[in-house]
XYZ file of C-alpha atoms in Angstrom:
599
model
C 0.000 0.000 0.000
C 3.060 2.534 0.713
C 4.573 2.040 -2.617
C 0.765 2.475 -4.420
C 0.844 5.432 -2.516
C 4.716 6.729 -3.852
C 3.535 5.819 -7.624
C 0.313 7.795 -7.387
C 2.348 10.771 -5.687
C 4.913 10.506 -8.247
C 2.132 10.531 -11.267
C 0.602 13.217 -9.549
C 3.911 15.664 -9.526
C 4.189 14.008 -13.335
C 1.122 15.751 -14.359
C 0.768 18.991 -12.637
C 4.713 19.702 -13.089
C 3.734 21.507 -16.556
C 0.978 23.740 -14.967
C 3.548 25.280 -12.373
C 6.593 26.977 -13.636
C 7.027 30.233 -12.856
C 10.681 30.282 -12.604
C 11.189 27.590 -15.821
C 14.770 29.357 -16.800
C 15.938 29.191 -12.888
C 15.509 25.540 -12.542
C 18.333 23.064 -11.828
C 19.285 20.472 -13.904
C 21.633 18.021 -14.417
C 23.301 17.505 -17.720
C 25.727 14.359 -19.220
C 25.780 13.925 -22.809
C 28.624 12.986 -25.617
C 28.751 13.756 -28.889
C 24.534 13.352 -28.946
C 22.523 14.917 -31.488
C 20.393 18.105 -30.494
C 17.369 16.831 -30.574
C 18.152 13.838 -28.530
C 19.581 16.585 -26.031
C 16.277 18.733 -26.123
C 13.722 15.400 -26.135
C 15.537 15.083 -22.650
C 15.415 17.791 -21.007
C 11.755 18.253 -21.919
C 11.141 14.595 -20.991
C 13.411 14.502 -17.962
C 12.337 17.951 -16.579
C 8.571 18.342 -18.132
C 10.224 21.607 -20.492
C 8.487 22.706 -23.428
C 10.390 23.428 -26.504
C 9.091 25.508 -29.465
C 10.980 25.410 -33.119
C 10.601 24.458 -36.629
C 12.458 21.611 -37.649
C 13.487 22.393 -40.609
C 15.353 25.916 -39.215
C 17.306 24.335 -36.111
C 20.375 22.302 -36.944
C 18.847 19.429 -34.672
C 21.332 16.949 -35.896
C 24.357 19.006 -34.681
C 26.421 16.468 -32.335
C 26.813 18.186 -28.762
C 28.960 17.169 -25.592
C 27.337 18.945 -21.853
C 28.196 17.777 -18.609
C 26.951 19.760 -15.562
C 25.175 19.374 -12.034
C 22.881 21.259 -10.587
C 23.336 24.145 -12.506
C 20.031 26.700 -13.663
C 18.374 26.245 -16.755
C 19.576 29.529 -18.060
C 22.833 28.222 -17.700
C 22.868 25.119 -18.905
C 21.066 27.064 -22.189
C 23.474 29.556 -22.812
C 26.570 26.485 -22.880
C 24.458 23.957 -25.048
C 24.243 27.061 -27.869
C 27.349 28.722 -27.087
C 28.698 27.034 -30.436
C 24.883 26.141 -32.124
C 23.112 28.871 -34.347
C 20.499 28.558 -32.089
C 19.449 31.706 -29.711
C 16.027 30.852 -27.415
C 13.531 33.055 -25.762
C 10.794 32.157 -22.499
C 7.128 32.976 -23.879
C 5.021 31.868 -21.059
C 5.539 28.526 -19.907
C 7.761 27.415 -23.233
C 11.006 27.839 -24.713
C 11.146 29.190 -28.168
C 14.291 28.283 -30.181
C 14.953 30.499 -33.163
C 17.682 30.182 -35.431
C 20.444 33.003 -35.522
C 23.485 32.622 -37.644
C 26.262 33.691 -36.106
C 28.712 36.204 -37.757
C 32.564 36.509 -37.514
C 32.163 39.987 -35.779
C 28.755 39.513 -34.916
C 29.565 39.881 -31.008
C 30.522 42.434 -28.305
C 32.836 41.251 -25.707
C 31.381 41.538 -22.566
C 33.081 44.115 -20.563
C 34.332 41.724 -17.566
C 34.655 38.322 -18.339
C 31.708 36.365 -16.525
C 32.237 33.257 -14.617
C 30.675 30.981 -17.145
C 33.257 32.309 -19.737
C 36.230 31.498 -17.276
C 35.048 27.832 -16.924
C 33.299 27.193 -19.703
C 31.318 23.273 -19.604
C 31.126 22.636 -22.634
C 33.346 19.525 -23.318
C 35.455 19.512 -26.509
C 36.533 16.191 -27.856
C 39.912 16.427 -29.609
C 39.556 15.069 -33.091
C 42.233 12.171 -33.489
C 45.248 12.788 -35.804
C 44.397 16.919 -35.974
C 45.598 19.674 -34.689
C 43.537 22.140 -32.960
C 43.968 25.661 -34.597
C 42.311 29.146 -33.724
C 41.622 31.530 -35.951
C 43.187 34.744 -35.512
C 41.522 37.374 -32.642
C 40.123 40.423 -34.280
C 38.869 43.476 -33.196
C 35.125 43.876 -33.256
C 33.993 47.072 -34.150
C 30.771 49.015 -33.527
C 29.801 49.241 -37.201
C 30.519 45.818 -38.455
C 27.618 44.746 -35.480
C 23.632 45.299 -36.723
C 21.425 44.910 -34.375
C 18.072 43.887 -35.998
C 14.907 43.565 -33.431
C 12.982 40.653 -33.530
C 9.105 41.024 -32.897
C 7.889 39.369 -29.444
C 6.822 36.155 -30.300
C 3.123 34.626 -30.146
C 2.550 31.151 -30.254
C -0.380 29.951 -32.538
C -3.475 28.786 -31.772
C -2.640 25.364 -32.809
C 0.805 25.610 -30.832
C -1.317 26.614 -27.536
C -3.934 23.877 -28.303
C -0.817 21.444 -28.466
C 0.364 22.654 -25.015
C -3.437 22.345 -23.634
C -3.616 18.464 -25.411
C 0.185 17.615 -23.503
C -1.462 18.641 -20.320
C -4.856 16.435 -20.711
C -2.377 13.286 -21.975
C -0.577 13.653 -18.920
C -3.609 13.513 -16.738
C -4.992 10.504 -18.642
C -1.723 8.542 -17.924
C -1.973 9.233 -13.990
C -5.484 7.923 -14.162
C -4.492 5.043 -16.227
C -1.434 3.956 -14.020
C -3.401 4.177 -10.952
C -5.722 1.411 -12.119
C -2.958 -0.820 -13.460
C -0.896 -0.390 -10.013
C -4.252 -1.297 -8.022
C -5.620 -3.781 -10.272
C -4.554 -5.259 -13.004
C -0.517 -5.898 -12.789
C 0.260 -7.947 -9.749
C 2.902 -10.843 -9.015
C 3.399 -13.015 -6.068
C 6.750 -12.913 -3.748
C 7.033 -16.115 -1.780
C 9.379 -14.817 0.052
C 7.478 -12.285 1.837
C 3.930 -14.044 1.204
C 2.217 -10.673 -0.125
C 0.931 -8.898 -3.641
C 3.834 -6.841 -4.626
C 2.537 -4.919 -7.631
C 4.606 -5.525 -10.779
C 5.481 -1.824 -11.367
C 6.967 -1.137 -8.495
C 9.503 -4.048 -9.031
C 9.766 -2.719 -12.563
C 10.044 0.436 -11.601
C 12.561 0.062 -8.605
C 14.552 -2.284 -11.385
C 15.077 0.834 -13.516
C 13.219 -0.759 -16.581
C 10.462 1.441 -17.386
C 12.191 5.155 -16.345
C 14.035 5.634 -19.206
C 14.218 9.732 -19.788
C 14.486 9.464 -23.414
C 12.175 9.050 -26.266
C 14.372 7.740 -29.012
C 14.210 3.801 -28.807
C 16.334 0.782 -30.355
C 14.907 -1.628 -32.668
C 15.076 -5.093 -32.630
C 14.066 -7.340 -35.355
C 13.072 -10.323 -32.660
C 13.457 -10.863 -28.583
C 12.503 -14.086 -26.249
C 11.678 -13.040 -22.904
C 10.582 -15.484 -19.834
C 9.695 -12.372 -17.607
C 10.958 -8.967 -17.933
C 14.105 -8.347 -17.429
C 15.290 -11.875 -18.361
C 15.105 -12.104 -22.059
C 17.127 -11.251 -24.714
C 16.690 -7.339 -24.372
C 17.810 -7.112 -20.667
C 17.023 -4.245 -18.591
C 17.354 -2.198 -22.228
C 13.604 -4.104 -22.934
C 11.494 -1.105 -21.849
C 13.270 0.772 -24.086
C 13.180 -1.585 -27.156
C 10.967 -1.561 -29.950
C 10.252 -5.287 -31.441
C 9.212 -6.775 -34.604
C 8.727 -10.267 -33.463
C 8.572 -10.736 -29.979
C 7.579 -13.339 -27.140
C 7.102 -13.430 -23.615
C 6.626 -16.836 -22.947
C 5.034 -15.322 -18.766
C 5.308 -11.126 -18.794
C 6.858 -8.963 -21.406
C 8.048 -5.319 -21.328
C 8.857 -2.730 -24.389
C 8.603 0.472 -25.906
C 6.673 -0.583 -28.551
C 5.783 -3.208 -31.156
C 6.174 -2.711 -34.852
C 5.257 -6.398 -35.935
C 3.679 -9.377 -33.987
C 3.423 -10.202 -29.845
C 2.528 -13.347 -28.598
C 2.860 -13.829 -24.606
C 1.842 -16.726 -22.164
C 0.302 -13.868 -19.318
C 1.247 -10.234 -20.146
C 2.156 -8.232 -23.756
C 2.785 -4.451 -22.105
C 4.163 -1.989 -24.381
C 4.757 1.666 -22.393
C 4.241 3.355 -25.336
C 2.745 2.307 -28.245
C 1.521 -0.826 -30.772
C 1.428 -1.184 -34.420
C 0.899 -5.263 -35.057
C -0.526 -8.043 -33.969
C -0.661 -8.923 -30.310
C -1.621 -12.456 -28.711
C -1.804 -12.847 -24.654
C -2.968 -15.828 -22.262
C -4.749 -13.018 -19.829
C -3.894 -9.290 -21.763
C -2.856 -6.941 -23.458
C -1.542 -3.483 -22.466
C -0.387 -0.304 -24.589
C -0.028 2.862 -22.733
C -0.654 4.844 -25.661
C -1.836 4.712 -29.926
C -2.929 1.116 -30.766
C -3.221 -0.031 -35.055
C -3.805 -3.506 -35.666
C -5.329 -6.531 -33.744
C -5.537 -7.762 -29.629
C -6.404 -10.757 -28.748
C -6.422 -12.067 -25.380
C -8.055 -14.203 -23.162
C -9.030 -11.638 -20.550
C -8.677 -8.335 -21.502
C -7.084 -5.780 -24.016
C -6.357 -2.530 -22.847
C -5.442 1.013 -24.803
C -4.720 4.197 -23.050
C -4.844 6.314 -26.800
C -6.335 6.341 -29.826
C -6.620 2.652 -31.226
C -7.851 1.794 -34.714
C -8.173 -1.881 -35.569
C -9.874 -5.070 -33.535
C -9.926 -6.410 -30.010
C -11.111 -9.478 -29.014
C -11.339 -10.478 -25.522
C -12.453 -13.114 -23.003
C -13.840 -10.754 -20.547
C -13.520 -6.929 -21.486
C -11.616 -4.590 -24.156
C -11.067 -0.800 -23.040
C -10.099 1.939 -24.865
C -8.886 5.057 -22.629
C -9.712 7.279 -25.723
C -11.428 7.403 -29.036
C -11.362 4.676 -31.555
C -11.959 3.467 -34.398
C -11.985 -0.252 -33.353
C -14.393 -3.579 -33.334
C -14.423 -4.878 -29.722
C -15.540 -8.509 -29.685
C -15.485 -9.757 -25.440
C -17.337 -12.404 -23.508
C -18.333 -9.090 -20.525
C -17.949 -5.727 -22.051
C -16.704 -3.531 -24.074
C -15.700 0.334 -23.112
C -14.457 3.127 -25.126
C -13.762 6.033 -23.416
C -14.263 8.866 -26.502
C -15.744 8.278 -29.879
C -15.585 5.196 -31.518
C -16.400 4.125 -35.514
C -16.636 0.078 -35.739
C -19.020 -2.388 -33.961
C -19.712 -3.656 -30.527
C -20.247 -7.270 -29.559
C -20.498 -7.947 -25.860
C -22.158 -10.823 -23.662
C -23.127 -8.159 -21.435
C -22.954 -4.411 -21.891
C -21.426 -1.905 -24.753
C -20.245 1.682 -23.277
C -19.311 4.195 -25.616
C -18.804 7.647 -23.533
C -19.156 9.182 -26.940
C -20.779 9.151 -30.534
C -20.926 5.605 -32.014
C -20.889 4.865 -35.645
C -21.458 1.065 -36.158
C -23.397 -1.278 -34.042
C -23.728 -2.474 -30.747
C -24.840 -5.665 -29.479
C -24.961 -6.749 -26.342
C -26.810 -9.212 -23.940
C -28.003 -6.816 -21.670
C -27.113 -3.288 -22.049
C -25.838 -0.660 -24.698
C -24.895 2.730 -23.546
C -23.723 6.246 -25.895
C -23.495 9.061 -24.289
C -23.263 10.610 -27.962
C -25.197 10.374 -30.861
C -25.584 6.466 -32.266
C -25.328 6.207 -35.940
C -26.016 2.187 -36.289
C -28.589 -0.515 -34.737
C -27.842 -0.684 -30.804
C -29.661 -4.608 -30.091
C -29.680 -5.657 -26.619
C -31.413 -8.381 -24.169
C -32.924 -5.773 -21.907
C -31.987 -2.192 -22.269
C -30.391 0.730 -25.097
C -29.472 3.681 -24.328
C -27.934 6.930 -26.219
C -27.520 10.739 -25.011
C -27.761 11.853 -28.144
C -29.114 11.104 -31.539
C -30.146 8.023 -32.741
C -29.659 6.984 -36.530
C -30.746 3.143 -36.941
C -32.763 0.785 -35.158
C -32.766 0.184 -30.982
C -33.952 -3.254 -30.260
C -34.358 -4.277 -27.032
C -36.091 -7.279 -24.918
C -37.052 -4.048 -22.579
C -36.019 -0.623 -22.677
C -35.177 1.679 -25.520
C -33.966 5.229 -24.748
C -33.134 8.087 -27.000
C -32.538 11.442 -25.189
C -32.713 13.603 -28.694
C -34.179 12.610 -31.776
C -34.382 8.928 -33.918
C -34.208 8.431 -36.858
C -35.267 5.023 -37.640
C -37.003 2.696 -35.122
C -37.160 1.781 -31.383
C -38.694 -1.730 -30.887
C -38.783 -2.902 -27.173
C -40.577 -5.398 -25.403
C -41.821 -3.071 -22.314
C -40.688 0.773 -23.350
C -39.901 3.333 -25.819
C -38.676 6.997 -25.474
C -37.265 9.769 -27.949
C -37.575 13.415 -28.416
C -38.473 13.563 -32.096
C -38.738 10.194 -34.593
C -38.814 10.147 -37.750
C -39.698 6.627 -38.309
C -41.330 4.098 -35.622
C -41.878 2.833 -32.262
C -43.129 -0.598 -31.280
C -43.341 -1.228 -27.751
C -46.210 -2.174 -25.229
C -45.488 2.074 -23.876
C -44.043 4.549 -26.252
C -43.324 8.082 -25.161
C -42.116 10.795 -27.743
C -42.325 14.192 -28.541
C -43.494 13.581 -32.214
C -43.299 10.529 -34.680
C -43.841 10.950 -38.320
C -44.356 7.499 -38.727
C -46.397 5.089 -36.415
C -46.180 4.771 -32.973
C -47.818 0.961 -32.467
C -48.650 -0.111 -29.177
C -50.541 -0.631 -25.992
C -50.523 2.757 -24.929
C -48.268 5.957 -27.343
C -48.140 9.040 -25.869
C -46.777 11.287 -28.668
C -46.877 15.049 -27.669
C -47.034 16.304 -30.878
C -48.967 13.960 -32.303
C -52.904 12.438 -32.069
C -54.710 13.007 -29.330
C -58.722 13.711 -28.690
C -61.970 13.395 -26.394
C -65.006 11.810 -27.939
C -68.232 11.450 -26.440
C -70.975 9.824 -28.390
C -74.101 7.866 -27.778
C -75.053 4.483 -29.531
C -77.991 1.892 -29.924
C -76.092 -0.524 -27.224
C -74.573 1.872 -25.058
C -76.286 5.111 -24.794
C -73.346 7.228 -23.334
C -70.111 6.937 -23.969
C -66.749 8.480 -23.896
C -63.105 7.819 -24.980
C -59.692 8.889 -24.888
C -57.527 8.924 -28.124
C -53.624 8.858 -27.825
C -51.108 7.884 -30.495
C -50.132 8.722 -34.229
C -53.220 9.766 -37.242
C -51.811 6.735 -38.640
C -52.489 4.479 -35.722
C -53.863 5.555 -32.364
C -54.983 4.241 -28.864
C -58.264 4.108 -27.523
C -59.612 4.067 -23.993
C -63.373 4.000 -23.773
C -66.149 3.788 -21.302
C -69.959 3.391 -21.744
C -73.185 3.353 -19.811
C -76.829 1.973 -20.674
C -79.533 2.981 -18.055
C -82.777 0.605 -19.284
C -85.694 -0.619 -17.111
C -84.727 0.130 -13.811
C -81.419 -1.574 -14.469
C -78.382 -0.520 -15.895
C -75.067 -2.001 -17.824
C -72.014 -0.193 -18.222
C -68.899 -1.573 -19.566
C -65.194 -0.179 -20.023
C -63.099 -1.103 -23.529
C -59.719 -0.633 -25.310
C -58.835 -0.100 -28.852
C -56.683 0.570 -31.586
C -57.478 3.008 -34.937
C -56.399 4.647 -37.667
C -57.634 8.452 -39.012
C -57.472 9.150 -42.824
C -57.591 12.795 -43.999
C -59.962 13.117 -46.996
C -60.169 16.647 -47.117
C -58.895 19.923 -45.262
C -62.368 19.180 -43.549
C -63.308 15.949 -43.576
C -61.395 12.802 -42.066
C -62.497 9.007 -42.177
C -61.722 7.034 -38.873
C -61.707 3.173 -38.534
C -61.780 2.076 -34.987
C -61.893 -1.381 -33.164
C -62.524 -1.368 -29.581
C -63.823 -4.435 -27.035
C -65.868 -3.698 -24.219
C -66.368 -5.667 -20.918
C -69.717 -5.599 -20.114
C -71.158 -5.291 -16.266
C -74.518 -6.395 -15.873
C -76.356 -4.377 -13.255
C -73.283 -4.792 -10.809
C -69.504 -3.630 -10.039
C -68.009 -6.227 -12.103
C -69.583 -9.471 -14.248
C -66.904 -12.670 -13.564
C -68.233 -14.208 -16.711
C -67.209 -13.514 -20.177
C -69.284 -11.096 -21.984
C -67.196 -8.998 -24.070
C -68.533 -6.692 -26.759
C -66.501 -6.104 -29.650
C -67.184 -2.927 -32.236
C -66.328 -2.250 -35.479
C -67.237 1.348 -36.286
C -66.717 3.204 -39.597
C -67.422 7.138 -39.246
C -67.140 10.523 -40.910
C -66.154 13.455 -39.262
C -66.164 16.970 -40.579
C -64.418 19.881 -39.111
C -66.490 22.287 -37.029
C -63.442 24.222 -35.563
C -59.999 24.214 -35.302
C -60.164 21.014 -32.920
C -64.008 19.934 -33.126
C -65.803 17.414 -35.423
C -68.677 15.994 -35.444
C -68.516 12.356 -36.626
C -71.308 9.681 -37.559
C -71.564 6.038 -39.093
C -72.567 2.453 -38.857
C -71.208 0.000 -36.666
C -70.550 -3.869 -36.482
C -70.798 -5.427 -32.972
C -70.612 -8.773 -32.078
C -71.090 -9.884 -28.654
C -69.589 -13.089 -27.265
C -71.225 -14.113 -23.831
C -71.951 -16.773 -20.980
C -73.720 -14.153 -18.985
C -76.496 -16.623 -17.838
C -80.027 -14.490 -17.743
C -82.370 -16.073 -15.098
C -85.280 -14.089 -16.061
C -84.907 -15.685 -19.220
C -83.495 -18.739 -17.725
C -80.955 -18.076 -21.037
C -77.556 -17.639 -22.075
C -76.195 -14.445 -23.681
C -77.522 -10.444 -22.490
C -80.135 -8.928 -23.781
C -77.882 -5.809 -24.876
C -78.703 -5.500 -27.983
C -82.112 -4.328 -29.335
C -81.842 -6.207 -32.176
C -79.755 -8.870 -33.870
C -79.551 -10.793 -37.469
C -77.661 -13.355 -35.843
C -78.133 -15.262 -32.494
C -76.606 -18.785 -31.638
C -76.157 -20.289 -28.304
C -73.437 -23.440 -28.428
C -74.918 -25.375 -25.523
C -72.854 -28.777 -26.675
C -70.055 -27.122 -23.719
C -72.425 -27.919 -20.813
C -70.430 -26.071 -17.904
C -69.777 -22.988 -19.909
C -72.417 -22.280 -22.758
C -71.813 -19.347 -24.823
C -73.862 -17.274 -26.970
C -72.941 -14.905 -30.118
C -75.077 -12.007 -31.122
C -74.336 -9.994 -34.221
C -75.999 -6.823 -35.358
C -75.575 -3.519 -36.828
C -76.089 -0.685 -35.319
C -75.125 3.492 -35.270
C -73.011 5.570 -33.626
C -73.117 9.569 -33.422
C -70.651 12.531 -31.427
C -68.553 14.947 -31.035
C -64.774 14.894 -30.902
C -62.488 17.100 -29.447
């Protein structure tokens, strides 16, 4: 727990170093380099010390071989003796250095007028050149005239420059987050000798394997490792970039430019462009091309572009472009353009493009440009463009475009296409919105009240599409002292014939009470009504037309000492089918007339 502790600490100091520098030129450093190239020099300090550098390549002699050696000496310093003999002058702008490049001139220079201490002792290390002769040019006198002094404007970095800056900063903050989860969780190995965990990058760490302060790395075209360090690439394996490697337990590199295959572990610190094959996982720090497979897990802290295929889960610590295939889940923690296939849950915390299929849940917090199908639930933040399928639950927070089909529940802000679901909720459909109950806010919804030759009163609530709507009804039919009432549900559809006139087809069943609370026994009333409505107002019509009812009963009468209820006032068909002796039932059929107002 003490060293998780020192690694978190020391990411933490990692990542907020570049925000705090107000005295970046009075820093110490340290300095020991021979005959190395300039940029190797500057890649160092900036790596080694968290110091931005600013220059165009193309303008700075970066290849220009360079011998330092100092200790704890100030930035400004250790500057001014790494160009003494460059072409290179450099200037602080905020919280970077700016190298420009300044030619120097035979009597380009003043002489100080008293010799400073730097000059008396100068650093800067000069190799003798074997088999020469070291010869200095002849002093001359510098005059005032042969010196022009041309200003040079302040500089401003761009707004690309300062959005590179802001980008370093975020990486950096990613990585703490991402080491802190392999140092608790993932990367752990078992010392006998002291009978504890001892997490594996503290021992790789304390082994010197994965602190290397530079960023250029050696290339190998194969290694054979049994656990890092002991393989063919040493303590040197961290900073090694392979074309052919394998770890036959745990292996450690730079990067991969080929194929990996290890028994446990593939971990590259920085970045993979191959194949990769692992028992349990594999884990790149940073950009990912090509394919992971692993039995567990495949994990990428930056952008990855290519296919993983795990056991139990694939991550992706940025956006992708990727296919994740796992037994578990699948995360990406940006955008992502390829397909999800998980045995239990998809999470994309940005837009998806491609589809997502999981056994129980898929999750975008952007927009979803494909077909999310899943065993219980979908859900997106954003838009939806495609189909949501779902054995429950389909949720769009802004608009579809396409279709939600769920077994329980559908919800959107504005579709253009369909829902299908026992309960769809939406602000407007411009399709059809089929199911138990659609409450579209934009869309189809009216009060009726009527009267009929069965039941005199009656009134209903219409909710849905024009296309196809929900009906609740309720009717009432006071006769001889006695009364019936019953309460129905139905589905319909509205045609628009004219700016005035509309044509509605309804079918709705009724349960029928007679003269009590509730009748036990079946009698069910089903309607088939055809009407005409014509526009009175802006939301009033007044709608008539025939109607086809059949009633199916085993209401037994015993005034009548009969089967069936004497609803109707007429029929051209009556049957009772008394060959079912405990439950005879009886089948009415007449037309009749309906008449109302709707609203």
């Amino acid at each position: 727990m003490r060293k998780l502790k020192i690694l978190v600490l020391a990411m933490l100091c990692l990542t907020f170093r570049a925000y705090a520098q107000p005295g970046v030129l009075d820093r110490k450093v340290s300095l020991s380099y021979k005959d190395m190239p300039l940029e190797h020099v500057l890649k160092g300090l900036g790596k080694t010390y968290g110091i931005n550098f600013s220059y165009v390549n193309n303008l700075i002699p970066l290849q220009k071989k360079v011998s330092v050696r100092m200790k704890g000496e100030t930035l400004r310093y250790a500057l001014n003796e790494l160009f003494k003999d460059v072409e290179v002058s450099y200037e602080l702008v905020g919280n970077q250095i700016v190298l420009k490049y300044t030619p120097k001139k035979a009597n380009s220079a003043i002489e100080d007028p008293e010799p400073t201490e730097a000059s008396r002792l100068p650093r800067i290390l000069l190799e003798p050149v074997q088999g020469r002769e070291l010869v200095m040019p002849p002093a001359t006198e510098p005059t005032i005239a042969s010196v022009k002094m041309v200003p040079l404007p302040p500089y401003q970095p761009s707004a690309q420059e300062q959005k590179r800056f802001l980008w370093v900063n975020q990486y950096l903050l990613r990585l703490q987050v991402f080491f802190q989860a392999i140092a608790s969780k993932h990367y752990s190995r078992f010392d006998s000798t002291k009978a504890e965990a001892v997490p594996l990058l503290d021992s790789l760490q304390a082994a010197n394997i994965i602190n290397d302060p530079y960023w250029d790395y050696a290339e190998r075209a194969w290694q054979l490792t049994f656990v890092t360090p002991l393989g063919t690439n040493g303590v040197e394996s961290a900073n090694t970039v392979n074309r052919l490697s394998g770890n036959i337990l745990v292996g450690v590199a730079a990067g991969l430019e080929g194929a990996e295959f290890g028994g446990l572990l593939n971990i590259e610190k920085d970045y993979m462009h191959g194949a990769q094959f692992a028992g349990l996982g594999n884990l790149v720090r940073n950009e990912v091309t090509g394919v992971q497979i692993a039995g567990i897990t495949n994990i990428s802290g930056k952008y990855s572009k290519g296919i993983q295929a795990a056991g139990f889960a694939n991550v992706v610590a940025d956006s992708a472009q990727v296919t994740q295939l796992a037994g578990f889940a699948n995360v990406v923690a940006g955008n992502n353009r390829g397909g999800q296939f998980a045995g239990f849950a998809n999470i994309a915390k940005g837009n998806v493009v491609g589809p997502q299929v999981a056994g129980f849940m898929n999750l975008a917090t952007g927009n979803a440009h494909a077909s999310q199908v899943a065993g219980f639930a979908n859900i997106s933040k954003g838009d939806v463009k495609g189909a949501q399928v779902a054995g429950f639950m389909n949720i769009a927070v802004k608009d579809v475009k396409g279709v939600q089909v769920a077994g329980f529940y559908n919800q959107a802000r504005k579709v253009r296409g369909s829902q299908i679901g026992f309960l769809n909720v939406a602000d407007s459909v411009s399709g059809i919105a089929i199911g138990f109950l659609s409450f579209v806010r934009h869309g189809y919804s009216h009060v009726e009240v009527w009267g009929s030759e069965s039941l005199y009163g009656n009134v209903a609530f219409k909710t849905g599409t024009r296309h196809f709507y929900n009906i609740l009804a309720a009717g009432i039919q006071p006769r001889g002292g006695k009364y019936r009432w019953g309460v129905g549900y139905g589905i319909g559809s509205e045609q628009r014939l004219s700016p005035s006139l509309v044509l509605n087809i309804d079918a709705v069943a009724y349960h029928i009470n007679e003269n009590e609370w509730w009748t036990n026994r079946l009698n069910l009333l089903n309607q088939l009504k055809l009407t005409l409505g014509a526009r009175l107002s802006n939301r009033t019509y007044f709608f008539a037309g025939p109607t086809l009812n059949v009633q199916v009963s085993r209401f037994y009468n015993a005034e009548k000492n009969s089967y069936g209820s004497d609803l109707a006032p007429w029929n051209f068909y009556n049957h009772t089918n008394e060959d079912i002796i405990d439950n005879p039932t009886n089948i009415r059929m007449w037309i009749g007339f309906n008449a109302g107002f709707r609203f």
